[in-house]
PDB file of C-alpha atoms in Angstrom:
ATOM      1  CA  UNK A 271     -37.043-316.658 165.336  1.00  0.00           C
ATOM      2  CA  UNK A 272     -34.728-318.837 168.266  1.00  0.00           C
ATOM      3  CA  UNK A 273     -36.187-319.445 171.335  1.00  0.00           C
ATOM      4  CA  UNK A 274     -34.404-316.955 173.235  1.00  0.00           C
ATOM      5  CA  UNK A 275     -35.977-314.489 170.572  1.00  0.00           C
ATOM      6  CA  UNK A 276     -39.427-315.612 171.508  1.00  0.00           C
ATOM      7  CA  UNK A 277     -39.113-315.040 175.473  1.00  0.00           C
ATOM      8  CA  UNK A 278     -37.066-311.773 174.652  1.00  0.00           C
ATOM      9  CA  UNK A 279     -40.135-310.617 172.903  1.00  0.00           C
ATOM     10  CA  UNK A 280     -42.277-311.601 176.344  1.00  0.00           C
ATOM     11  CA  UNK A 281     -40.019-309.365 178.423  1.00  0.00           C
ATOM     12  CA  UNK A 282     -42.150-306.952 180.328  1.00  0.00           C
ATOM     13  CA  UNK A 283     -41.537-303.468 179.153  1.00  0.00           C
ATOM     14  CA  UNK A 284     -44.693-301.538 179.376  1.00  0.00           C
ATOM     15  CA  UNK A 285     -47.935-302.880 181.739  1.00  0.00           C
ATOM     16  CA  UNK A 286     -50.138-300.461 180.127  1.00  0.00           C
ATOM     17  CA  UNK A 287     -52.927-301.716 182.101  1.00  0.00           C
ATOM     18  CA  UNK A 288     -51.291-301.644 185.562  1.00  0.00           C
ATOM     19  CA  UNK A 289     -50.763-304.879 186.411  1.00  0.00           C
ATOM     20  CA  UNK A 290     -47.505-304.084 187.615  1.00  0.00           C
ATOM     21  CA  UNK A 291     -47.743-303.568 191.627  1.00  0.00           C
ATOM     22  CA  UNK A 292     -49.250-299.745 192.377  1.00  0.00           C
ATOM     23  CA  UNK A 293     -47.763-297.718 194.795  1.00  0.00           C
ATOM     24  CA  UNK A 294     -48.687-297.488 198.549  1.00  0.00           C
ATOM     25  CA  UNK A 295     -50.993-294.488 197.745  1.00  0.00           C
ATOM     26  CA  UNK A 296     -52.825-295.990 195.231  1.00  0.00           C
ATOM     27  CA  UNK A 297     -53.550-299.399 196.941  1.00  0.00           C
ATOM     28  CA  UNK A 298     -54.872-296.993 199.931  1.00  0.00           C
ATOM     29  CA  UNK A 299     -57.209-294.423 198.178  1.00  0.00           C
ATOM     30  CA  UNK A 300     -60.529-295.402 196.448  1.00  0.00           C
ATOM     31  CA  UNK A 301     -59.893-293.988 192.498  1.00  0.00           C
ATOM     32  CA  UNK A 302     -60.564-290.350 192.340  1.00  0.00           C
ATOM     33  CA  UNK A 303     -62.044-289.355 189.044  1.00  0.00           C
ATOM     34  CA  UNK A 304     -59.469-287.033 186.962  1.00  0.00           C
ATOM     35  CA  UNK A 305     -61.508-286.026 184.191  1.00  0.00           C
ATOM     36  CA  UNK A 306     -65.125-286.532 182.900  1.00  0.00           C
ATOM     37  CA  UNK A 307     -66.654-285.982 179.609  1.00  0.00           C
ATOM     38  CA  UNK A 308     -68.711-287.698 176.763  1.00  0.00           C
ATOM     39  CA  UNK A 309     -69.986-290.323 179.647  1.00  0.00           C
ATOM     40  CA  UNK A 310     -66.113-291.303 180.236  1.00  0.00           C
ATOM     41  CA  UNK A 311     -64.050-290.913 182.857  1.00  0.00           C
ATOM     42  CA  UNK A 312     -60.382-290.902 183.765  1.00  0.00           C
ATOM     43  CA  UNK A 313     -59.357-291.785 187.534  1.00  0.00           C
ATOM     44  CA  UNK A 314     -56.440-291.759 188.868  1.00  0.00           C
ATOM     45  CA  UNK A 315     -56.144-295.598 189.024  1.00  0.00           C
ATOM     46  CA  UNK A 316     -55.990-295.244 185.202  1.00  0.00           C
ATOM     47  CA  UNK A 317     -53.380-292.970 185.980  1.00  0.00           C
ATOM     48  CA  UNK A 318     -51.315-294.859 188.058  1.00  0.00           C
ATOM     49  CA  UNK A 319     -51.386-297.805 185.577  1.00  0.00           C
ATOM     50  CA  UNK A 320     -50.547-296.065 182.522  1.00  0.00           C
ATOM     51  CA  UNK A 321     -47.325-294.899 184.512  1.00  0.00           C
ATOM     52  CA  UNK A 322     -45.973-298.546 184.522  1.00  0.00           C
ATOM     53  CA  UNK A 323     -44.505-297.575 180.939  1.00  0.00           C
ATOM     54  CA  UNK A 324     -42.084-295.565 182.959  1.00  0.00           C
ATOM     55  CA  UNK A 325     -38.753-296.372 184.081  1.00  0.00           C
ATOM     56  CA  UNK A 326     -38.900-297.555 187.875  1.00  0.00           C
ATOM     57  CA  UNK A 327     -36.578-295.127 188.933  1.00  0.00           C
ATOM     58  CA  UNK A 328     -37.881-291.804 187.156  1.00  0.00           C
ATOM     59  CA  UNK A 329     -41.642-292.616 187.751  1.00  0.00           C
ATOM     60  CA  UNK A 330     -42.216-291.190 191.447  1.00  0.00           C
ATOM     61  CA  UNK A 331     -40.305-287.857 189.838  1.00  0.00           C
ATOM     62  CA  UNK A 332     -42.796-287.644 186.612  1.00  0.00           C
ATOM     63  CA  UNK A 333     -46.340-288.583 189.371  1.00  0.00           C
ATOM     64  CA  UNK A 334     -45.059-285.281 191.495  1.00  0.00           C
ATOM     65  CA  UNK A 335     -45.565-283.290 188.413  1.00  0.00           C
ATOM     66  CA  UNK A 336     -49.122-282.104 188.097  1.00  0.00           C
ATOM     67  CA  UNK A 337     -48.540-280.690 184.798  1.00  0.00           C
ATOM     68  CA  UNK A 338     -47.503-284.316 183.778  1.00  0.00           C
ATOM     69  CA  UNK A 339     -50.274-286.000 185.720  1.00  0.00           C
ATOM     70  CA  UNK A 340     -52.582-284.107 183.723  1.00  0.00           C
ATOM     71  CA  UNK A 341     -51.221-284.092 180.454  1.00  0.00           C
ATOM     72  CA  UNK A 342     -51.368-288.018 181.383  1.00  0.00           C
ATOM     73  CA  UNK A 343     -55.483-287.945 182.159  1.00  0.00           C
ATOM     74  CA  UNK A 344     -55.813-285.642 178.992  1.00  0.00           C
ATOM     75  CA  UNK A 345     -53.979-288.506 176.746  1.00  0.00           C
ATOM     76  CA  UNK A 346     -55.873-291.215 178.379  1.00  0.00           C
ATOM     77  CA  UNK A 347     -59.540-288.838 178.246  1.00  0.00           C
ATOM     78  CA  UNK A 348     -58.915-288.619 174.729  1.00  0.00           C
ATOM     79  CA  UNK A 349     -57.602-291.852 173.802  1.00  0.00           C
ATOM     80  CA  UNK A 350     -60.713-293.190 176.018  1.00  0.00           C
ATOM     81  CA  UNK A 351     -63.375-291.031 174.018  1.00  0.00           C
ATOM     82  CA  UNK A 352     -61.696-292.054 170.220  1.00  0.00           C
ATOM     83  CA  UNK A 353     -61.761-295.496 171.142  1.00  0.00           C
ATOM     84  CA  UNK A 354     -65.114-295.405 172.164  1.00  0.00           C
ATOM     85  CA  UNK A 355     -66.393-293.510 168.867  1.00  0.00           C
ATOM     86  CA  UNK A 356     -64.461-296.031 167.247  1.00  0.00           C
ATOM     87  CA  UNK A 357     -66.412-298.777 168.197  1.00  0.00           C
ATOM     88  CA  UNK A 358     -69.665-297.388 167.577  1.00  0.00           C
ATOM     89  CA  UNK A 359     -68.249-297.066 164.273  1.00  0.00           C
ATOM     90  CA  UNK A 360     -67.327-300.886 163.975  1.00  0.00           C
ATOM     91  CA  UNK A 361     -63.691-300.529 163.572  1.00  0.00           C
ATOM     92  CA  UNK A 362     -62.814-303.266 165.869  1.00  0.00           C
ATOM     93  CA  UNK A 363     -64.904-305.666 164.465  1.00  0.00           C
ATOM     94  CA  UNK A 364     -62.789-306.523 161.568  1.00  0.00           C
ATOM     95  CA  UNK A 365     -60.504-309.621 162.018  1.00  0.00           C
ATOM     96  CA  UNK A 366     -57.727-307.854 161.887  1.00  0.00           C
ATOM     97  CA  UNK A 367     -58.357-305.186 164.795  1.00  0.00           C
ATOM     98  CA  UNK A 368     -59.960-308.161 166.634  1.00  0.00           C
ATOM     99  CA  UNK A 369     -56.439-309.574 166.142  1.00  0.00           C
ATOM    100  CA  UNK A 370     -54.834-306.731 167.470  1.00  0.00           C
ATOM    101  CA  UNK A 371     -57.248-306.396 170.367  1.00  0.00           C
ATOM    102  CA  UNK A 372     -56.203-310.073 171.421  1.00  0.00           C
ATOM    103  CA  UNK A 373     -52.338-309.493 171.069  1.00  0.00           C
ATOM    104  CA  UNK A 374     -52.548-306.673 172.706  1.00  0.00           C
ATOM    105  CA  UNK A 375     -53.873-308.140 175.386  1.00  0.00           C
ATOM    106  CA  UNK A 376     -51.569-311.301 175.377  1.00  0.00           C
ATOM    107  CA  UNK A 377     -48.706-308.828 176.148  1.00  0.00           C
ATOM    108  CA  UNK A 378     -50.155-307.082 178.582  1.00  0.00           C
ATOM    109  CA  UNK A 379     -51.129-310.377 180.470  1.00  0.00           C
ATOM    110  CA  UNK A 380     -47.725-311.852 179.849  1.00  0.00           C
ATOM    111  CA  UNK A 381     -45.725-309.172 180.944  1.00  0.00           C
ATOM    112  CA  UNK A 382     -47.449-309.458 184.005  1.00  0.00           C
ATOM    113  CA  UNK A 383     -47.658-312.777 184.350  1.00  0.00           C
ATOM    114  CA  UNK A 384     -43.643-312.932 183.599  1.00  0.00           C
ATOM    115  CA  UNK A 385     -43.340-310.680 186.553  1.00  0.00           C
ATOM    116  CA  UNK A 386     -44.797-313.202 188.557  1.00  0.00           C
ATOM    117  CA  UNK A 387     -43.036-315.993 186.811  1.00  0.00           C
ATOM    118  CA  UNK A 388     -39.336-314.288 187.362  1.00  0.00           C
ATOM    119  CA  UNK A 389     -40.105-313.293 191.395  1.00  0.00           C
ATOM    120  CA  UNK A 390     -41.466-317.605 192.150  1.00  0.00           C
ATOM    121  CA  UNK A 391     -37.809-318.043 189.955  1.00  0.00           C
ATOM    122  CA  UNK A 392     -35.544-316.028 191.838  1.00  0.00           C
ATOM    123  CA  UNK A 393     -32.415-317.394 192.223  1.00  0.00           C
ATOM    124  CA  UNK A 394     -30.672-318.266 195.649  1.00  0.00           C
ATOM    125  CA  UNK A 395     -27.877-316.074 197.029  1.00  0.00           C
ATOM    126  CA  UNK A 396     -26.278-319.416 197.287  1.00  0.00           C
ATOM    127  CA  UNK A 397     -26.489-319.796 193.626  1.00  0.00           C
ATOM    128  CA  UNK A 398     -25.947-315.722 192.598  1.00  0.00           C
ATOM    129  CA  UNK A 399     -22.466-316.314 194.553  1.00  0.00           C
ATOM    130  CA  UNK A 400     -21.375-319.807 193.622  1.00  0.00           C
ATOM    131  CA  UNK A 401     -21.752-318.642 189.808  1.00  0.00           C
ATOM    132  CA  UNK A 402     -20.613-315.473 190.247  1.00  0.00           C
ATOM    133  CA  UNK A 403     -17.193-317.057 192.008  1.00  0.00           C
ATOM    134  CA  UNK A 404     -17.468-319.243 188.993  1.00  0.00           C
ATOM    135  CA  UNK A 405     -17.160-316.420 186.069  1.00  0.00           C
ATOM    136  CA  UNK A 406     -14.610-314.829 188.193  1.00  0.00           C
ATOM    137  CA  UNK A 407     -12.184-318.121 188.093  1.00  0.00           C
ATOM    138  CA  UNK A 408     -13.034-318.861 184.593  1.00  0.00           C
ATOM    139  CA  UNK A 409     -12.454-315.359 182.961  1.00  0.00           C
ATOM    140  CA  UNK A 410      -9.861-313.663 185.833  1.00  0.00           C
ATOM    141  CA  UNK A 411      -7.665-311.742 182.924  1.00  0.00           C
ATOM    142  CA  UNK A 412     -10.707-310.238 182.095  1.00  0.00           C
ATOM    143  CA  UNK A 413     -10.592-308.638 185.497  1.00  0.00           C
ATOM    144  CA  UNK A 414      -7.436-306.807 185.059  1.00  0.00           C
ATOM    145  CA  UNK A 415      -6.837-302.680 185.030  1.00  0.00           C
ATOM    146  CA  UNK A 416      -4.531-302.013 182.553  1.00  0.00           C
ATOM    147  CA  UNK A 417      -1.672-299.418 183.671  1.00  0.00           C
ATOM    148  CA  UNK A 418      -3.343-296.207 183.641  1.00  0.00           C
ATOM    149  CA  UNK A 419      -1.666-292.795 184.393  1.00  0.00           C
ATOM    150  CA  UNK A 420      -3.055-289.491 185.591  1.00  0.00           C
ATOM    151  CA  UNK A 421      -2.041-286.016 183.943  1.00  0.00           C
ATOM    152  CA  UNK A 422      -2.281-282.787 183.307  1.00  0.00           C
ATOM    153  CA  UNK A 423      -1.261-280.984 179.747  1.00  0.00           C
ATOM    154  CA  UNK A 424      -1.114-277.418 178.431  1.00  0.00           C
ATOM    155  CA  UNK A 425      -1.965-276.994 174.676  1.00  0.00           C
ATOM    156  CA  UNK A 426      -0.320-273.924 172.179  1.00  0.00           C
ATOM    157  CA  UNK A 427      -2.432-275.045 169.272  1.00  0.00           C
ATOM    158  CA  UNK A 428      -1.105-274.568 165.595  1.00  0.00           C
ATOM    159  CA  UNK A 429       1.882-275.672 164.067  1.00  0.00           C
ATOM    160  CA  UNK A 430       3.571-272.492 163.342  1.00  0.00           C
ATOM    161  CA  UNK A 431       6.807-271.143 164.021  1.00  0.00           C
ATOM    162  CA  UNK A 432       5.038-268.518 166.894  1.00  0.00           C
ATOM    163  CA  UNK A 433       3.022-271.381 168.401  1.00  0.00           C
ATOM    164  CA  UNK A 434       6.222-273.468 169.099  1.00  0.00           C
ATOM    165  CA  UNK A 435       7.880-270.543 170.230  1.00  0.00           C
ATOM    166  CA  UNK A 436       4.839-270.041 172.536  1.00  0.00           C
ATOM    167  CA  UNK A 437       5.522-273.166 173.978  1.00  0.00           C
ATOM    168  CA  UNK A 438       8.915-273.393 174.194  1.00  0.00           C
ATOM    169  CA  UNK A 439       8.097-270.329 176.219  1.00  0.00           C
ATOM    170  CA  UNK A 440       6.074-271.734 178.522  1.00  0.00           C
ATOM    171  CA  UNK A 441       8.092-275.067 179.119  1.00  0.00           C
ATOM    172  CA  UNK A 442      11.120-272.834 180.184  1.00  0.00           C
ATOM    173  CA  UNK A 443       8.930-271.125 182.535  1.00  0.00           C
ATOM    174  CA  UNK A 444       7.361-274.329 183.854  1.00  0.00           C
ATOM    175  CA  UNK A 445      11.163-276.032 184.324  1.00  0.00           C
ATOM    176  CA  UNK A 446      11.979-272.680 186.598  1.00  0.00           C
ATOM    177  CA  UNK A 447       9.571-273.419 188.797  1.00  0.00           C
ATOM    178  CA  UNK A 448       5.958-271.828 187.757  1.00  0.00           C
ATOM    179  CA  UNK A 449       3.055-273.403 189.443  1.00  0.00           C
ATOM    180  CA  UNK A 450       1.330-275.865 186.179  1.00  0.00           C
ATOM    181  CA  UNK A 451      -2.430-275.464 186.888  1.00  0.00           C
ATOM    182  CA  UNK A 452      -1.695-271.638 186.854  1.00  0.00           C
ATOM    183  CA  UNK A 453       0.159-271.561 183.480  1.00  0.00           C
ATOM    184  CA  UNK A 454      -2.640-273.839 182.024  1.00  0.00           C
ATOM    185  CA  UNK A 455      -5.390-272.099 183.171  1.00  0.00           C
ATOM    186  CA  UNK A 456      -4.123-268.342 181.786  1.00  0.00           C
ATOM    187  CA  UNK A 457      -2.388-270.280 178.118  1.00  0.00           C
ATOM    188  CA  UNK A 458      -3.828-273.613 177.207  1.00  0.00           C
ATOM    189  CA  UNK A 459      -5.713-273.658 174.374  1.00  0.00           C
ATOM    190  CA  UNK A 460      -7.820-276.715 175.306  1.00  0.00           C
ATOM    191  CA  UNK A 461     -10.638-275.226 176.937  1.00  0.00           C
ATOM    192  CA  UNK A 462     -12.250-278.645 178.451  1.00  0.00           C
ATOM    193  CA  UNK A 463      -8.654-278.743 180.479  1.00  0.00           C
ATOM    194  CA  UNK A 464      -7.670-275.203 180.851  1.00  0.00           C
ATOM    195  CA  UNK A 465     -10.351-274.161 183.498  1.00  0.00           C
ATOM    196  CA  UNK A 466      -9.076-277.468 185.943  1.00  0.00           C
ATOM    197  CA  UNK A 467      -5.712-276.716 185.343  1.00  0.00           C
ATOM    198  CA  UNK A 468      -4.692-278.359 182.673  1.00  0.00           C
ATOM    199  CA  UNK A 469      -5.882-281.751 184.231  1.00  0.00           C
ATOM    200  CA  UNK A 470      -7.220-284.064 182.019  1.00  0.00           C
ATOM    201  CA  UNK A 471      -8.319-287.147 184.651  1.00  0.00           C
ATOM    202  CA  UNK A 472      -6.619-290.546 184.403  1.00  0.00           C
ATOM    203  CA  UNK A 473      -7.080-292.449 181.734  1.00  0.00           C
ATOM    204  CA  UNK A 474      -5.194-295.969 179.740  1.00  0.00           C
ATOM    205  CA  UNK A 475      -3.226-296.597 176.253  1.00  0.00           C
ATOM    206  CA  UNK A 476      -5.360-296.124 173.209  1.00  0.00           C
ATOM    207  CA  UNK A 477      -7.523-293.050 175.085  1.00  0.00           C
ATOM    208  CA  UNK A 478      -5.354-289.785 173.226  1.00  0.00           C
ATOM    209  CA  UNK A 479      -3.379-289.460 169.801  1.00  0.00           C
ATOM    210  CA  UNK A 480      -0.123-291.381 169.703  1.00  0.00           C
ATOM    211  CA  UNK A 481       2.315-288.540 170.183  1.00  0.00           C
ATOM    212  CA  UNK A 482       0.765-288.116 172.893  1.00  0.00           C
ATOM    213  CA  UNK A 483       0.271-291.138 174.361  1.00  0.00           C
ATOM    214  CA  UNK A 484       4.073-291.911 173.981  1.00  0.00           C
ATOM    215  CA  UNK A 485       5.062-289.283 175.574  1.00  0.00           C
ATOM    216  CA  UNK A 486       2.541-289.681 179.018  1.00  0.00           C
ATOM    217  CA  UNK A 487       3.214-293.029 179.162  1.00  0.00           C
ATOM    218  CA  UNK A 488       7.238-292.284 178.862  1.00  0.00           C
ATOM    219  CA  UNK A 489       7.514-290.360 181.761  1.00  0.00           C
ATOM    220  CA  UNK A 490       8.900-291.941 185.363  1.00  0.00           C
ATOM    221  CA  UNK A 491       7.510-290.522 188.498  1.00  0.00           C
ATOM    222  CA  UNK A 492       5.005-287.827 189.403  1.00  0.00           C
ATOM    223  CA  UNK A 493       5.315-284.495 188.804  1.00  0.00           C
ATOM    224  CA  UNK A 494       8.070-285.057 185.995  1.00  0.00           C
ATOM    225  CA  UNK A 495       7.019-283.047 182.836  1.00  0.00           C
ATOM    226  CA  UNK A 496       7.704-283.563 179.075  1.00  0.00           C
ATOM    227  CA  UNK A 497       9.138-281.488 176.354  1.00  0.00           C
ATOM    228  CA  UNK A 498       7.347-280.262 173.485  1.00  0.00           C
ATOM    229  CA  UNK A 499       4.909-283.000 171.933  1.00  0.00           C
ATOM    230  CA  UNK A 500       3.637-281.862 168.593  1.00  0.00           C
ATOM    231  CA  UNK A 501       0.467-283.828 167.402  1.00  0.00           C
ATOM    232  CA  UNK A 502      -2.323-283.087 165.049  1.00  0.00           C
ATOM    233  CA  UNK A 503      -3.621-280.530 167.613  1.00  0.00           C
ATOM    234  CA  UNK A 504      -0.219-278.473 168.065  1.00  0.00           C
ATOM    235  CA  UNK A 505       2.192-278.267 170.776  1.00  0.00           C
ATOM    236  CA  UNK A 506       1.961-279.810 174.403  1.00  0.00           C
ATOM    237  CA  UNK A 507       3.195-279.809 177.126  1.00  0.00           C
ATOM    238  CA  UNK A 508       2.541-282.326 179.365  1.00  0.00           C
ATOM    239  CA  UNK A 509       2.654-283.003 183.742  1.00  0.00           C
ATOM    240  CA  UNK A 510       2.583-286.415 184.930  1.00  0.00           C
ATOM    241  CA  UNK A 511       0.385-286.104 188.291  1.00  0.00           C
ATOM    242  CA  UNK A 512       0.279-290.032 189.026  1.00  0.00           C
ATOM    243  CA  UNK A 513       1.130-293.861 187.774  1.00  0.00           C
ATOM    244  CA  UNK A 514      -0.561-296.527 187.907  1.00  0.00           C
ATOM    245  CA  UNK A 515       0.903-299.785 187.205  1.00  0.00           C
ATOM    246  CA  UNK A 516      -1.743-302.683 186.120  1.00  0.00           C
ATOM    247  CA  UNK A 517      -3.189-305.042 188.503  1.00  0.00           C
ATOM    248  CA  UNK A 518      -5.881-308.015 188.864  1.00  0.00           C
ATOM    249  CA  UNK A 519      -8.905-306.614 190.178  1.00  0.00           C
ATOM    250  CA  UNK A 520     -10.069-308.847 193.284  1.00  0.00           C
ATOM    251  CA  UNK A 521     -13.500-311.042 193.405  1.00  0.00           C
ATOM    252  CA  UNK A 522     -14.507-308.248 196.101  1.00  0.00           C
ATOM    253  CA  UNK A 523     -13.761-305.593 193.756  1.00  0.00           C
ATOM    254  CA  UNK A 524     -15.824-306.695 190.975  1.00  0.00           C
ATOM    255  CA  UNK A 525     -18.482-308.694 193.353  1.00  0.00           C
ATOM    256  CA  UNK A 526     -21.309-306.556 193.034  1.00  0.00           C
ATOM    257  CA  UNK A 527     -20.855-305.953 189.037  1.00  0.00           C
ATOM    258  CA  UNK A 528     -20.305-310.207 188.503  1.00  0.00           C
ATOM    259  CA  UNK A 529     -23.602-310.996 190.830  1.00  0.00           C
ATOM    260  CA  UNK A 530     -25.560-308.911 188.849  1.00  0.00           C
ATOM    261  CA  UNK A 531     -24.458-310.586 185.921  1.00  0.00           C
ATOM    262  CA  UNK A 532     -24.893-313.758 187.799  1.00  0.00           C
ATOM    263  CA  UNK A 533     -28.636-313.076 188.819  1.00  0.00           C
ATOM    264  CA  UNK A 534     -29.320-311.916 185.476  1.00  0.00           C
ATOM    265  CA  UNK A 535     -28.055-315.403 183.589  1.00  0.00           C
ATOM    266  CA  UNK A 536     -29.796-317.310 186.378  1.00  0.00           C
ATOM    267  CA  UNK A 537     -33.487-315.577 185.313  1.00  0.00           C
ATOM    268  CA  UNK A 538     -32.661-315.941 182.018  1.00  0.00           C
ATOM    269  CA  UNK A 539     -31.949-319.699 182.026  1.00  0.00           C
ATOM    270  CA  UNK A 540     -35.279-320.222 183.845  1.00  0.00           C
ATOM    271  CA  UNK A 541     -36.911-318.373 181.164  1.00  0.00           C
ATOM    272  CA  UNK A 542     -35.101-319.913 178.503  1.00  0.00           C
ATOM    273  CA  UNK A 543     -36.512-323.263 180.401  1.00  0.00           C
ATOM    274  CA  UNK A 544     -39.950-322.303 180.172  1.00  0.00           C
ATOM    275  CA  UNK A 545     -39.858-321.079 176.729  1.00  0.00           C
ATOM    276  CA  UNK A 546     -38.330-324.706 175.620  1.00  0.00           C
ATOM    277  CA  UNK A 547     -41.128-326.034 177.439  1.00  0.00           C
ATOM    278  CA  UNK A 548     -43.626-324.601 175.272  1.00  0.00           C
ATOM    279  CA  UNK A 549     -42.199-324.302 172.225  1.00  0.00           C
ATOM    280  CA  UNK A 550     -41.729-328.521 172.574  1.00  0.00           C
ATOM    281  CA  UNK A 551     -45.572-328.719 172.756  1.00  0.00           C
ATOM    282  CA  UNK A 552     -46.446-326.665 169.806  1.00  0.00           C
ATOM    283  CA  UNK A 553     -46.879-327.695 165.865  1.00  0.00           C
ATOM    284  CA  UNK A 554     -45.546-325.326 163.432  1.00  0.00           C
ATOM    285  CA  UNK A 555     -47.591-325.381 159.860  1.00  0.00           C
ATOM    286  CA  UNK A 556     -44.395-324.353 157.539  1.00  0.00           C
ATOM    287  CA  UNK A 557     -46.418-324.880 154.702  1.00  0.00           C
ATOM    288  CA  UNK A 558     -49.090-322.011 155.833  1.00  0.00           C
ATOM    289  CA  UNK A 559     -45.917-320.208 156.913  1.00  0.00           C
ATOM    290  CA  UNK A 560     -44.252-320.158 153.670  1.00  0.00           C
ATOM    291  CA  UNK A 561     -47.790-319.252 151.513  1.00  0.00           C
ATOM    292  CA  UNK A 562     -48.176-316.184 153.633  1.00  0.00           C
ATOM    293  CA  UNK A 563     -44.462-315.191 153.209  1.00  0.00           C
ATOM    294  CA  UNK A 564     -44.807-315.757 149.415  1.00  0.00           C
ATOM    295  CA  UNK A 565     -47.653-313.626 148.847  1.00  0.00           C
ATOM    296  CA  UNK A 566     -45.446-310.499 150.146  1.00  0.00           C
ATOM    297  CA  UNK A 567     -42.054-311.384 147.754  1.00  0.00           C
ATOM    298  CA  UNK A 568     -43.649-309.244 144.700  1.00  0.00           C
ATOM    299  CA  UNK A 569     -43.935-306.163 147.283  1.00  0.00           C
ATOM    300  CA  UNK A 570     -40.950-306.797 148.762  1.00  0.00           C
ATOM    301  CA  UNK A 571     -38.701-306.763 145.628  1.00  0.00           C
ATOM    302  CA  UNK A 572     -40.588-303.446 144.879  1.00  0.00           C
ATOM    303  CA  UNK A 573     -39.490-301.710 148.381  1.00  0.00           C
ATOM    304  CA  UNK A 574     -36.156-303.376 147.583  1.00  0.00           C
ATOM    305  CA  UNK A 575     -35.687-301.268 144.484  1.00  0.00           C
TER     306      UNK A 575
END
């Protein structure tokens, strides 16, 4: 396991225990006991810290829900009670589960203390931008649209002798003057396109079949349309709504996306700092190491089979 392994493996995904910053409400209301039973009790502090495990921007939605909420206190009751039982029992005093306990809590402690670690490491906006401006320079080409078109296509499927005649049809109707959308919408036979008309967005080369693509890509100037194009999916028809030629995206265009980016590289590299840090400090046993692995090789040929 690399470095950057071991500090991915730190990364704060769930702070089971709350250690994450509560909400407003929470921080302002004394605990209110959800649920009591078997001399344990649920509040909603436990509440509110089991919801770290959520995603930030979903867990407001799921805390409205007091079918969730409770469901929540009901998981935790239980849990609470079991665990409980289970100690009486003397389950955790083996020194395995006392293992567990203890890396348990290391990851819960971690996580929060990594939290803490990334907001005393932000980076500057100075820095965000300077990199940021930096990537831009150093990989501009990969900052470029490719020529893109918009279009719109009506689709006899088949490839019989009635569905080109369908088609052939339809183009003569379309080259005296019949409004597209409406002729797509009452004969294509592509029902994600039919209902808009026949439109099917704007999109690059290497995004449809190659019949078709040659033929979309052929075509001059809006509102010019196409003969027949048979492909694998029968006979089209096809309305060229808009070109766009390729271009270099600006820094201002792709700011936002390359600062993120930025910001992100910047925490990591302080991480990645830290974790060198430690890892200088330690002594690895490769001896132990290599015992341990050996004593799983029989089991693992087995599973192998």
């Amino acid at each position: 396991m690399n470095k950057q392994m071991l500090w991915s493996a730190a990364r704060p995904v769930v702070l089971a225990l709350g250690l994450a910053s509560l909400s407003t409400w929470a921080l302002a209301q004394a605990p209110q006991a959800f649920i009591t039973g078997n001399g344990k009790t649920v509040t909603s502090a436990d509440v509110q810290a089991d919801s770290q495990r959520m995603p930030d921007d979903a867990r407001a939605g799921y805390m409205a829900n007091t079918k969730i909420v409770q469901e929540l206190s009901t998981n935790l009751y239980v849990r609470r009670v079991m665990a409980e039982r289970g100690r009486q029992a003397g389950v955790d005093k083996s020194d395995e589960m006392q293992a567990a306990i203890q890396i348990a809590v290391d990851k819960i402690v971690s996580d929060a203390f990594l939290k803490k670690f990334d907001a005393e490491h932000k980076p500057s906006d100075k820095a965000i931008t300077d990199l940021a401006k930096a990537q831009y320079q150093a990989e501009k080409a990969k900052f470029a649209e490719p020529e893109r078109v918009r279009a719109a296509h009506i689709l006899i499927s088949g490839d019989s002798a009635e569905s080109k005649a369908k088609a052939e049809k339809l183009l003569k109707e379309l080259k005296g003057g019949a409004n597209f959308a409406t002729v797509a919408k009452a004969n294509s036979e592509d029902p994600g396109s039919a209902v808009k008309g026949g439109d099917l967005g704007t999109f690059s080369r290497g995004r449809m079949v190659p019949e078709f693509e040659a033929a979309v890509f052929g075509l001059a100037k809006p509102g010019d349309l196409s003969g027949l194009v048979k492909s694998q999916f029968g006979y089209h028809i096809i309305k060229l709504e808009e070109k766009l030629p390729a271009k270099q995206l600006s820094y201002a265009e792709v700011e936002s996306k390359l600062k993120e980016q930025a910001t992100n590289e910047l925490v990591q590299k302080a991480r990645t700092e830290a974790v060198k840090e430690l890892t200088e400090k330690m002594t690895v046993n490769k001896d132990a190491i290599e015992a341990f692995s050996k004593q799983y090789e029989a089991q693992a040929k087995t599973q192998a089979k």
